[in-house]
Coordinates of C-alpha atoms in Angstrom, one line a residue:
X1 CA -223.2 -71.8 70.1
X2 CA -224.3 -68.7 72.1
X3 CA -221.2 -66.8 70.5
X4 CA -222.4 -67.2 67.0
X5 CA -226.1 -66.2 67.4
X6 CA -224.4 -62.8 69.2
X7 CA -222.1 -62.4 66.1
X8 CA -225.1 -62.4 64.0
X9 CA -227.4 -60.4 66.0
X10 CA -225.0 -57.5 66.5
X11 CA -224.1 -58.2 62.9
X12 CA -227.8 -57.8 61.7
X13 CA -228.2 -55.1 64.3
X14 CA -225.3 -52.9 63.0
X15 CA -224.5 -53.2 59.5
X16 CA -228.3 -54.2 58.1
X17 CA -229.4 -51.4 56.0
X18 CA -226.8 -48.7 56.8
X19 CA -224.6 -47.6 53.7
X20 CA -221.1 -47.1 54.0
X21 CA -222.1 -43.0 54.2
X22 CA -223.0 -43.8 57.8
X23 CA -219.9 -44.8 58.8
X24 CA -217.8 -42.0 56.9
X25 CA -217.5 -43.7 53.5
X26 CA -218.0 -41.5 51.0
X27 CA -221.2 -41.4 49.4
X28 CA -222.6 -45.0 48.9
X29 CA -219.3 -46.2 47.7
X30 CA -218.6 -50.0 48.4
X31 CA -215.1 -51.4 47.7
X32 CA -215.2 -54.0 45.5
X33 CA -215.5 -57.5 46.8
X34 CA -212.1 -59.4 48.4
X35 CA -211.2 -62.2 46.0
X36 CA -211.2 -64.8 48.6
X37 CA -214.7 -64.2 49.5
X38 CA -215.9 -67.1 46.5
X39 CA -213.6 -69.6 47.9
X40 CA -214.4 -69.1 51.8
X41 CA -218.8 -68.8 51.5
X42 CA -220.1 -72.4 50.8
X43 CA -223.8 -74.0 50.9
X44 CA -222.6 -77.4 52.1
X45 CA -223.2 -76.7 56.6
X46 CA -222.3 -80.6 57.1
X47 CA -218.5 -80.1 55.5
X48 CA -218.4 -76.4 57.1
X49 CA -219.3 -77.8 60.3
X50 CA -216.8 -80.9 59.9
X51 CA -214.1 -78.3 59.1
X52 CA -214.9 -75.9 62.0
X53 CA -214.8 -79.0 64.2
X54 CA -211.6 -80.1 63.1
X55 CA -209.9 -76.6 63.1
X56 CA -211.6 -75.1 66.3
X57 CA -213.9 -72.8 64.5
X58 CA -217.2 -71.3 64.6
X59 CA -219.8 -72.0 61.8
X60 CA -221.0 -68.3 60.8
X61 CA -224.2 -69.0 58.5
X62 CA -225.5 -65.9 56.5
X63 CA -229.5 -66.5 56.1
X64 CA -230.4 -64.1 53.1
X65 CA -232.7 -63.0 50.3
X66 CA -229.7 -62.5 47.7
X67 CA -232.3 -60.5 45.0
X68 CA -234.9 -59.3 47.0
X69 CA -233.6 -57.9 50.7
X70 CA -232.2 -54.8 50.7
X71 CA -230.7 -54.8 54.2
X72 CA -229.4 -58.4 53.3
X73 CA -227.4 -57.5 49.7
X74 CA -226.0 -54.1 52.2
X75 CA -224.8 -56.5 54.5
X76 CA -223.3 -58.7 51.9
X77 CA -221.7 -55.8 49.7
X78 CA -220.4 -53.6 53.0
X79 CA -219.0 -56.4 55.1
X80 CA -219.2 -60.0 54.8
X81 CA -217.0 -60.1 51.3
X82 CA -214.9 -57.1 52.6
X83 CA -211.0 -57.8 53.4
X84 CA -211.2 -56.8 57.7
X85 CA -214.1 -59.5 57.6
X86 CA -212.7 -62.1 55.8
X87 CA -209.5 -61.7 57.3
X88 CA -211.1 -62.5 60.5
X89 CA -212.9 -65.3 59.0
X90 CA -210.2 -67.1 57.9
X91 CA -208.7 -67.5 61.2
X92 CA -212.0 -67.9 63.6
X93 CA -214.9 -69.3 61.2
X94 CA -216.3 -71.5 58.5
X95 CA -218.8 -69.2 56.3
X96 CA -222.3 -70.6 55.1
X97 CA -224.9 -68.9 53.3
X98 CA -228.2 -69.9 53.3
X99 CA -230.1 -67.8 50.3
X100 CA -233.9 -67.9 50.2
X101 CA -233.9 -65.8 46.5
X102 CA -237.5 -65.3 45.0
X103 CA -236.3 -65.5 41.7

């Protein structure tokens, strides 16, 4: 349990609000999203946590404000649909979001 609030925390701490420029992207540009990333996010926690159980996995739950937080939609664009992340998520967690939209 202690491992995942770290992932999040240095997750939220690194990538929240910084644009891909800040890491040597080139100007704002964001890869488009990997094609497994729809398949591997879900809203159901009791079946992610049942799954992570089962395979030896972490549950990695994504708290967010999908139309309104800026930092949130940067971290969702740069990294947590992005190929390197999902590639270590398919191996090591079950992915959960949790939106909180105002609209």
């Amino acid at each position: 349990m202690k491992n995942i609030f770290l992932t999040l925390f240095l997750a939220s701490f690194v990538f929240t609000g910084c644009g891909p420029q800040q890491f040597g992207g080139a100007g704002g540009d964001v890869p488009p999203a990997d094609p497994r990333a729809e398949k591997m996010w879900t809203t159901d926690l009791p079946a992610a946590q049942a799954r992570a159980k089962a395979a030896g996995k972490l549950v990695f739950i994504d708290f967010t404000g999908s139309d309104w937080c800026p930092p949130c939609m940067a971290l969702h664009d740069n990294v947590l649909v992005q190929k390197p992340f999902l590639d270590y998520a398919e191996k090591n967690l079950e992915l959960v979001v949790v939106d909180f939209p105002r609209n």
